[in-house]
Coordinates of C-alpha atoms in Angstrom, one line a residue:
X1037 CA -238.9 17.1 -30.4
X1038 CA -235.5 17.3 -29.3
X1039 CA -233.8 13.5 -27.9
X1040 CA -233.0 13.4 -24.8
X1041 CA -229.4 12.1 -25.7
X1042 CA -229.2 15.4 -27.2
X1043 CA -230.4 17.0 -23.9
X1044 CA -234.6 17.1 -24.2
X1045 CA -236.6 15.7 -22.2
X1046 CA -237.1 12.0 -21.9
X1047 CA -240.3 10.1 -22.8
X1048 CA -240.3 8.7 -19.1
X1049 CA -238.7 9.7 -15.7
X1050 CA -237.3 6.5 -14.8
X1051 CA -235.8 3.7 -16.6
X1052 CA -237.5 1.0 -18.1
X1053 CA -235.7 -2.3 -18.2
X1054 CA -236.6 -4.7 -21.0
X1055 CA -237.2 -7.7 -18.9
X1056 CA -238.1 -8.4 -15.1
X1057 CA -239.5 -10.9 -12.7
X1058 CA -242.9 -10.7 -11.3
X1059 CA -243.4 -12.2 -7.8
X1060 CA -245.9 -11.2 -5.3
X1061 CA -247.2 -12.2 -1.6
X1062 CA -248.0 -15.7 -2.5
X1063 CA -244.9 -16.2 -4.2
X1064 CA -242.8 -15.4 -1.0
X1065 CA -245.1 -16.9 1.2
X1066 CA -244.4 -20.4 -0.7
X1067 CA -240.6 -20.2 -0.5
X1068 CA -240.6 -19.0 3.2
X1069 CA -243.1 -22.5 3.7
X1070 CA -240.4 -24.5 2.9
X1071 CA -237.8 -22.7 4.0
X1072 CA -239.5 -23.5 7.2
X1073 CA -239.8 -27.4 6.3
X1074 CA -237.2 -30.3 7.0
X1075 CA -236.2 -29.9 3.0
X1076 CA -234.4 -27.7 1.0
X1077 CA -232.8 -29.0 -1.7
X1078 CA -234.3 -31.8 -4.2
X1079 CA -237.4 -33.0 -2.6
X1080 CA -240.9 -32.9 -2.6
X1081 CA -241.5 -29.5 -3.9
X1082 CA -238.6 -30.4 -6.9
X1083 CA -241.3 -33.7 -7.7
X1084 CA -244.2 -31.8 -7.5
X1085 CA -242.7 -29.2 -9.7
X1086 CA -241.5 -31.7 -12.2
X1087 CA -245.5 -32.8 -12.7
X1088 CA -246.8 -29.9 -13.0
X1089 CA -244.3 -29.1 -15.5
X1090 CA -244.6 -32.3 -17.4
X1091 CA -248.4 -32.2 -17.2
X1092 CA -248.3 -28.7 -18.6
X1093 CA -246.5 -29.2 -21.6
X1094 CA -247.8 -33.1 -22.1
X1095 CA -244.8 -34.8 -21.3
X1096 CA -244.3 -37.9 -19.3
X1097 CA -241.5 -37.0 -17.6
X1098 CA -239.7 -33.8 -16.2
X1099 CA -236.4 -33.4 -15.2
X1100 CA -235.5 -29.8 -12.7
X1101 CA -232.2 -28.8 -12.8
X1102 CA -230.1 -25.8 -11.2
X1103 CA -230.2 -23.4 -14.7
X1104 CA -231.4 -23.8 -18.3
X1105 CA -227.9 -24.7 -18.9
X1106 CA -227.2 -27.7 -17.0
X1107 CA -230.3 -28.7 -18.2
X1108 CA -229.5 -29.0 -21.7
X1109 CA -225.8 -30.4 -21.0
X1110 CA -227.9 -33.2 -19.2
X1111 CA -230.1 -33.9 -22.4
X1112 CA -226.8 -33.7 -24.2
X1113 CA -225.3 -36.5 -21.6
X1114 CA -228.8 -38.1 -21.9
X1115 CA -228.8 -38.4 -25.6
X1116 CA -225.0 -39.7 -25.8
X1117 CA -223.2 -36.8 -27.3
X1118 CA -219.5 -37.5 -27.2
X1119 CA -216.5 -36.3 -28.2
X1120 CA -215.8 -35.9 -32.6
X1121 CA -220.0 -36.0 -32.5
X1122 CA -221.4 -33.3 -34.6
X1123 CA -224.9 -31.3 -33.2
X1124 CA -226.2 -28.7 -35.5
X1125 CA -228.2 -25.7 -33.6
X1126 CA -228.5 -21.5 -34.6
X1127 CA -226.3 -18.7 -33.9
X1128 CA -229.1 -16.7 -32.4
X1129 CA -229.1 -17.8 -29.2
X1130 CA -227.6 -17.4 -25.9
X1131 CA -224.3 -19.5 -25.9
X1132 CA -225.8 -22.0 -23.5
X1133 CA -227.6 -23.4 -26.7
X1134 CA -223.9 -24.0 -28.3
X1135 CA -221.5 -24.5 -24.8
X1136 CA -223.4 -27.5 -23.8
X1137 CA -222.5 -29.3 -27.0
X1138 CA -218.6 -28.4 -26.4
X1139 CA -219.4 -29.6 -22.6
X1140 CA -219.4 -33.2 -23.9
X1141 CA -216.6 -32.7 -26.2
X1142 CA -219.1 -32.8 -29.6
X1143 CA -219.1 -30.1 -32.4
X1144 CA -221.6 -27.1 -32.5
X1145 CA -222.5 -26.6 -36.2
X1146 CA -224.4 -23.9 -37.0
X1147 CA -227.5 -23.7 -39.5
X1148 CA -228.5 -20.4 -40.8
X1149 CA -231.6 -18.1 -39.7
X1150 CA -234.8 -17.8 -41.9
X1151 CA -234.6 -13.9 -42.6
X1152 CA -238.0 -13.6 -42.0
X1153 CA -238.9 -15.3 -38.7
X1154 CA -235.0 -15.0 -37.0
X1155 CA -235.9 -19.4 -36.4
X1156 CA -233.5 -21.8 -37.4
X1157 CA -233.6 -22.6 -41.3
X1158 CA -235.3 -25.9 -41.6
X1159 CA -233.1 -26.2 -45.2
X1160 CA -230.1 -24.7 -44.1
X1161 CA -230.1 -28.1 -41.4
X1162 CA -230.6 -30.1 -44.4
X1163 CA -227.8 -28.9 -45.9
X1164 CA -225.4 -29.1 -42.9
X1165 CA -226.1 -33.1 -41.6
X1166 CA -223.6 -35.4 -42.0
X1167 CA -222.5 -39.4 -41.2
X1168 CA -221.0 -37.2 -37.9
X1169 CA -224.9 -35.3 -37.1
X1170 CA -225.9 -36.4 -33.5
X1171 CA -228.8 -34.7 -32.4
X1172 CA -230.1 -31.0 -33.4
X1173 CA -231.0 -28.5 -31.0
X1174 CA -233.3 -26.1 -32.4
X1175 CA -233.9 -22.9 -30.5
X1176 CA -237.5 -21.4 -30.1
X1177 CA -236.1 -17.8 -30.7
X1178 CA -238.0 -15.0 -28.8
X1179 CA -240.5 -17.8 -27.8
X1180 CA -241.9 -18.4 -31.3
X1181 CA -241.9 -22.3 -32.6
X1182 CA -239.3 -24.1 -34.6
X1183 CA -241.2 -26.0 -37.6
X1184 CA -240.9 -29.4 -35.5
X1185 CA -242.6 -31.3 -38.5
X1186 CA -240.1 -30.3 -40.7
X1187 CA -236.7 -31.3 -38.6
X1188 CA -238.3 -34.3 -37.7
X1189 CA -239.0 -35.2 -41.1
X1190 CA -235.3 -34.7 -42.2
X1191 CA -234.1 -37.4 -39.5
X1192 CA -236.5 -39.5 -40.2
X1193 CA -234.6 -43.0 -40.5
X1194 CA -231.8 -41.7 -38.4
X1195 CA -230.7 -41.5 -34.9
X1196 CA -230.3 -38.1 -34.8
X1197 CA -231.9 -36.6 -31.7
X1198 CA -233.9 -33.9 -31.0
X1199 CA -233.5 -31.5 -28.4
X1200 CA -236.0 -28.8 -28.7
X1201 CA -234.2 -25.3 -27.1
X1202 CA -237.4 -23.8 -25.6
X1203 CA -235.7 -21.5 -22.9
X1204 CA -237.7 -18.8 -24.6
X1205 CA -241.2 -20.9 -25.4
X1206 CA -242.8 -21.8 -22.4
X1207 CA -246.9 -22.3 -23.4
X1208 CA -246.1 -21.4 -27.1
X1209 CA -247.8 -23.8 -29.1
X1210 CA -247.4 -25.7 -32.3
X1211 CA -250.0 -26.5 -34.7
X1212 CA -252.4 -26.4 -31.4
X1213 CA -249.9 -28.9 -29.4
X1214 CA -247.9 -27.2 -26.4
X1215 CA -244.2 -27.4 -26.8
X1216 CA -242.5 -29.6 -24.2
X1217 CA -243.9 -33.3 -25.6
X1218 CA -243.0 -33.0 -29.4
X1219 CA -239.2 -33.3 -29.3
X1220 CA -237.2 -36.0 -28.2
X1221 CA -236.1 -33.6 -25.1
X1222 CA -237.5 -29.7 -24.6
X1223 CA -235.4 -27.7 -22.1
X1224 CA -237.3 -24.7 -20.6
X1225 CA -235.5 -22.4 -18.6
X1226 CA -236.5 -20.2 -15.2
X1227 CA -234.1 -17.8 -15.1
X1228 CA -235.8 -14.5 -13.8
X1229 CA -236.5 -12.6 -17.1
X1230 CA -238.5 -16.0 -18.4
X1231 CA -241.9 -16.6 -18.8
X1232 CA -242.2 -18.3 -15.2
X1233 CA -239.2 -18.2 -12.8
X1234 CA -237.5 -20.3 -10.2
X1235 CA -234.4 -17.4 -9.7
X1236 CA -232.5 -19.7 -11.5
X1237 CA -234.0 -23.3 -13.0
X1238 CA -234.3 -25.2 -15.9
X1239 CA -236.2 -28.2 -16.7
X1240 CA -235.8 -31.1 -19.6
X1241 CA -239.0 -32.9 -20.4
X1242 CA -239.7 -36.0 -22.6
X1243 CA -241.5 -39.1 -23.2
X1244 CA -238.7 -41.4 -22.9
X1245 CA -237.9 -43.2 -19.5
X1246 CA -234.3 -43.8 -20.9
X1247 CA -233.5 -40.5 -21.0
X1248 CA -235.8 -39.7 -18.5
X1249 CA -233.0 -42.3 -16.2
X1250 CA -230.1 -40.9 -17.6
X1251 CA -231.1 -37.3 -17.0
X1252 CA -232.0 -38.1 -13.5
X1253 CA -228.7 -39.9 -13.0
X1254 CA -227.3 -37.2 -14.5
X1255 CA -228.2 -34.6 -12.4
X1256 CA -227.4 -35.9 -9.2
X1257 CA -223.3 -37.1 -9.8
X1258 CA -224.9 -40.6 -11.5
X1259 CA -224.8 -41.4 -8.4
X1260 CA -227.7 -44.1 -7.5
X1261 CA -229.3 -46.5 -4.8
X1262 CA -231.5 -47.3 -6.9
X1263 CA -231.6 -51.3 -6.6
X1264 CA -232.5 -52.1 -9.9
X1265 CA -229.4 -50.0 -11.3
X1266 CA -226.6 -51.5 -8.8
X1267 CA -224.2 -54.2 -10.0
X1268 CA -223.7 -55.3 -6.4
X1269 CA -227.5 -55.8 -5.1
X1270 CA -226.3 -57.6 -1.8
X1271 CA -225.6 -54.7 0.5
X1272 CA -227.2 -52.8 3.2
X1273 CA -229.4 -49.5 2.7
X1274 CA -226.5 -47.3 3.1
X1275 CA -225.2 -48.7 -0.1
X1276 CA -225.0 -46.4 -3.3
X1277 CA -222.9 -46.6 -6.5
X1278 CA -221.3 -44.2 -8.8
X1279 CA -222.4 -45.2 -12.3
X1280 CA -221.0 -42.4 -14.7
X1281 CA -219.1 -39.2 -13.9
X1282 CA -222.1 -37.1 -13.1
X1283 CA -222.7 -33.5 -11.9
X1284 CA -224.1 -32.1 -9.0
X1285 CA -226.9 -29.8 -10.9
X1286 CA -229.7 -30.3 -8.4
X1287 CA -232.0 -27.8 -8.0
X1288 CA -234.0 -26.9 -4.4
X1289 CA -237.3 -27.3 -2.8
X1290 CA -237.5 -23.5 -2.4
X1291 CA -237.0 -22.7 -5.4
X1292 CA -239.6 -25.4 -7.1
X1293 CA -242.1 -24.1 -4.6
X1294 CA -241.6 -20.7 -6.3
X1295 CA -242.6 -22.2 -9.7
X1296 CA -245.0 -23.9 -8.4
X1297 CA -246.7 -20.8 -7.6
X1298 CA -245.6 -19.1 -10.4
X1299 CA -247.5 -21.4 -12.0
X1300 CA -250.9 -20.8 -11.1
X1301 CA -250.2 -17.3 -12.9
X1302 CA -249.0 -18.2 -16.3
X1303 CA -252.2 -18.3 -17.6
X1304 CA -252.2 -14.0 -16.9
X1305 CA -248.4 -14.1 -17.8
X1306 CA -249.0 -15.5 -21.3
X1307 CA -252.1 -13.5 -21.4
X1308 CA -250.3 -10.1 -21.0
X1309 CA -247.4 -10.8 -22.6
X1310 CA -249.8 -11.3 -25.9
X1311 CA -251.5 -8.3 -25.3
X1312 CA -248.0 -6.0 -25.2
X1313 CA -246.7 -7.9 -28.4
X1314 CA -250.0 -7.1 -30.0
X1315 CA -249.7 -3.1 -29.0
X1316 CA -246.2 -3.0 -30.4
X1317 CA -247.2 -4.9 -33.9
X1318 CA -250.2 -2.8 -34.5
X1319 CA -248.0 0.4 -33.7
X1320 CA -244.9 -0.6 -35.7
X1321 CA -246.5 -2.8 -38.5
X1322 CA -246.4 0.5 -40.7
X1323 CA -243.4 2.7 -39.6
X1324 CA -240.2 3.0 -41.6
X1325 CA -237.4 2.1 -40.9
X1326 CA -238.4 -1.3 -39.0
X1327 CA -238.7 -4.5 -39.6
X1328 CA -241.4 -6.6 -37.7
X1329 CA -240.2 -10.5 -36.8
X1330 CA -242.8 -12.8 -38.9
X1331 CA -244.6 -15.3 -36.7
X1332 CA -244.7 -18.3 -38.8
X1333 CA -247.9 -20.1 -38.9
X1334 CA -248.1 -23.4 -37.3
X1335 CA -246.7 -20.9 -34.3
X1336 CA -249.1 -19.8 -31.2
X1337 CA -246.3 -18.3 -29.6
X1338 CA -245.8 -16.5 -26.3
X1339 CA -242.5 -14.5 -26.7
X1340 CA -239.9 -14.3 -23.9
X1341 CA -238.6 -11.3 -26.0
X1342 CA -239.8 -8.5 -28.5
X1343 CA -237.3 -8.5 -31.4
X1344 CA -237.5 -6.0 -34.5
X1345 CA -235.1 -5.4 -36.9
X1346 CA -233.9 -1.7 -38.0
X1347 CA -233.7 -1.2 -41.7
X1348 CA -230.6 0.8 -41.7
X1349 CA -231.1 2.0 -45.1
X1350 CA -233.5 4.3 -44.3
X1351 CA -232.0 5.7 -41.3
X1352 CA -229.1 8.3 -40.8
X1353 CA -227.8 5.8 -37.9
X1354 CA -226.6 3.0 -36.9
X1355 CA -228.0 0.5 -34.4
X1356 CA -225.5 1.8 -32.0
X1357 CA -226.7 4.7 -31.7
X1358 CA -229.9 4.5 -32.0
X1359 CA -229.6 2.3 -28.9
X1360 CA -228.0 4.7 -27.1
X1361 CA -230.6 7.3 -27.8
X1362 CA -233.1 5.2 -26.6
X1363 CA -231.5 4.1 -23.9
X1364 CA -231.8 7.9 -22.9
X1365 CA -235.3 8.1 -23.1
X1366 CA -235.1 5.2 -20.5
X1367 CA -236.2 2.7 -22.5
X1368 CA -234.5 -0.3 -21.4
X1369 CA -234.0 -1.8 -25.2
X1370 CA -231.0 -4.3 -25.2
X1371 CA -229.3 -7.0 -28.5
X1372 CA -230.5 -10.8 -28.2
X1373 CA -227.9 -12.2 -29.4
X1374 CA -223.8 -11.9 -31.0
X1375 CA -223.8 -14.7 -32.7
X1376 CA -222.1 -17.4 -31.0
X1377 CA -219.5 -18.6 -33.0
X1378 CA -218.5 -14.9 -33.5
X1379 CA -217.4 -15.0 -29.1
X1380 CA -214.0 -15.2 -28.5
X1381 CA -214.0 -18.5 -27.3
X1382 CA -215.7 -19.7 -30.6
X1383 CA -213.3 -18.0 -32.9
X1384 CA -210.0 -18.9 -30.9
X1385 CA -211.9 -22.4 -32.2
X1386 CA -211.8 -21.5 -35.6
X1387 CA -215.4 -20.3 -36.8
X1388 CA -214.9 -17.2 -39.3
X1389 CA -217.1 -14.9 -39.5
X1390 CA -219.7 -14.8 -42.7
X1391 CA -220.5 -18.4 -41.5
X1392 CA -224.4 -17.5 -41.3
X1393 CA -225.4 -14.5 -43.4
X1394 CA -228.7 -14.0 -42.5
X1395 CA -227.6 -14.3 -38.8
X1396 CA -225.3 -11.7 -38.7
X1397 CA -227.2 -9.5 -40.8
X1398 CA -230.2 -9.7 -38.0
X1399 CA -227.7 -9.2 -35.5
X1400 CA -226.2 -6.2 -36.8
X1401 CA -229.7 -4.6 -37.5
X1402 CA -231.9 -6.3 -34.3
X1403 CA -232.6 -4.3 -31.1
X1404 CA -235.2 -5.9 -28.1
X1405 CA -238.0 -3.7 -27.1
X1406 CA -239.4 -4.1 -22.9
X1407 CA -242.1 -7.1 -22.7
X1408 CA -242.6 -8.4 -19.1
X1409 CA -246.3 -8.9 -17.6
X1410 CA -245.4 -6.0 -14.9
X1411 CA -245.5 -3.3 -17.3
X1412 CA -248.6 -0.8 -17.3
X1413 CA -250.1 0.1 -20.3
X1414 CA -248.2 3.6 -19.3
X1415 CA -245.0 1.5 -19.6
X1416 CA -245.8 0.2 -23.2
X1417 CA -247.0 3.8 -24.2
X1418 CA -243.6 4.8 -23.2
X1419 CA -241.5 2.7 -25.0
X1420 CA -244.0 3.1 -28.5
X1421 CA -243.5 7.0 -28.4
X1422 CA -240.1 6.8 -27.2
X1423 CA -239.3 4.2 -30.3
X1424 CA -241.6 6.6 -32.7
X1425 CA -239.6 10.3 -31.5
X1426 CA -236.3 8.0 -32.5
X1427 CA -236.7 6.5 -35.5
X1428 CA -238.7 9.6 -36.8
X1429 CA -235.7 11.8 -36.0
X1430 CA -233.4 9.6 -37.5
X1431 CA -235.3 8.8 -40.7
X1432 CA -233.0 9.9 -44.1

């Protein structure tokens, strides 16, 4: 069968993307209640959220912010990063994971990837701690669990933090606990393509009421009226005081009322999304030429994203274009993620390439297949033939 790239047919008449939001009726019909009540940014709704949230994941506190990433540079301001401090996290990641480290002046190091599960490399860690390690942020990649046990056993002793990187992970479980209580802090982010969405949204939760203070602080310019944080108590109600430079990273009422409504479904989100990744595993667990992510045990993971990796060695093409000629069978695959330290920005720092082996290997090999809960079983058909008439055509 001729590829459409090549000028046959494609598998499907329209484009598939790889990722999009699901909202429906009640969805809107939440935001426009609010929309129609005397708040609209952080208030009620933004609370509410927060213990749903914190509940979920079996936390004590929550924290909403604006996006995932002024989330985590609040847990990096709540854990006291600062400036010549040293926070190990992956390359595989979105540089969020890496830019909130250089927000507070500190120094991304980056671990390795476990070849096998594309997670961060529990030894790899090990080997990069030093007198100057502040915290670790470990990234759930694709949704799938960092070995928590294991990085918390290596700073046992220390006071190195961790900040768990769950953007992808929201309801993935380890060894039968929801992520979101385990870690020092867990971001989760609501950006559209994510498990749940806000529009854009993030969240830090954690069982400590210091950071769980600091974050709030944090969010809001460190600005406070809180009477019990003031150093001049003898004032009127109007009086409020700055007590460390802040941001303004508030999120709104609308858009918490959307989560909140989102959240009655992630039960059938989390659902569906197992049910795609289990259509693709059982149709690409023998083909050549691929490379199925391993889901490590202690994992019950619900992936944001379906990664594989192409073994080039038996194909007659590169990733490039075998992207390209799926891309014109409108299947909407995309690349998750350059390494970071190999952006411009990161090398004008002075990371070299060949920093992470594994890492770049994945990345030069990796391609993301469609998962969202609005696909129709036509949809995943489509992108499992599609996938099949390319790699078969391409096969040495």
């Amino acid at each position: 069968m001729e590829l459409a790239i090549f000028g046959g047919s494609p598998v499907r008449n329209k484009p598939l993307p790889y990722a999009k939001q699901y909202i429906d009726d009640d969805d809107c019909q939440a935001v426009n209640e609010v929309l129609k009540s005397d708040f609209l940014t952080t208030g009620p709704k933004a609370k509410e959220f927060e213990n749903i949230v914190a509940e979920y994941v079996g936390a004590k506190y929550a924290v909403a912010f604006a996006n995932g990433t002024a989330a985590l540079h609040g847990a990096c301001f709540a854990a006291g990063i600062k400036q010549g401090d040293e926070v190990i996290t992956t390359p595989i990641t979105f540089a969020a994971s890496a830019n909130c480290i250089r927000y507070m002046g500190a120094v991304p190091v980056f671990a390795d990837i476990n070849k096998d599960t594309f997670n961060i490399d529990v030894e790899d860690i090990a080997r990069k701690i030093t007198n100057k390690t502040k915290a670790i942020i470990p990234v759930d990649y694709t949704g799938q669990a960092t070995d928590l046990d294991a990085i918390k056993e290596l700073v046992k002793g220390t006071d190195i933090i961790i900040i768990e990187d769950s953007a992808h992970a929201l309801g993935t479980k380890y060894k039968g606990t929801t992520v979101g209580g385990i870690a020092d802090m867990t971001e989760f982010s609501f950006h559209p393509v994510k498990t749940i969405t806000t529009g854009e949204g993030g969240i830090i939760t954690t069982n400590n009421e210091e950071y769980y203070n600091r974050l709030m602080n944090f969010r809001s310019h460190c600005i406070t009226r809180d009477i019990e944080q003031l150093e001049n108590k003898d004032v009127g109600n109007w009086y409020y005081e700055q007590l460390d430079l802040g941001m303004n990273y508030r999120i709104t009422d609308f858009q918490c009322a959307l989560g909140i409504s989102q959240m009655k479904k992630l039960d059938w989100f989390i659902s569906r999304r197992k049910e795609i990744v289990n259509k693709y595993n059982e149709a690409f667990k023998e083909l050549e030429g691929v490379i199925l992510q391993e889901n490590a045990y202690f994992s019950d993971t619900v992936n944001h994203l379906y990664v594989l990796k192409l073994d080039l060695s038996m194909l007659k093409a590169d990733r490039k274009e075998i992207y390209n000629a799926l891309i014109a069978e409108h299947i909407g695959v995309h690349v998750h993620y350059i390494p970071v330290y190999w952006l411009p920005y990161y090398q004008r720092l002075g990371y070299k390439k060949g920093l992470c082996p594994n890492a770049e290997d994945l990345y030069n090999s990796m391609l993301t297949l469609p998962l969202f809960p609005a696909m129709s079983d036509e949809d995943v058909n489509d992108v499992i033939n599609g996938f099949y008439k390319v790699i078969n055509y391409y096969k040495n």
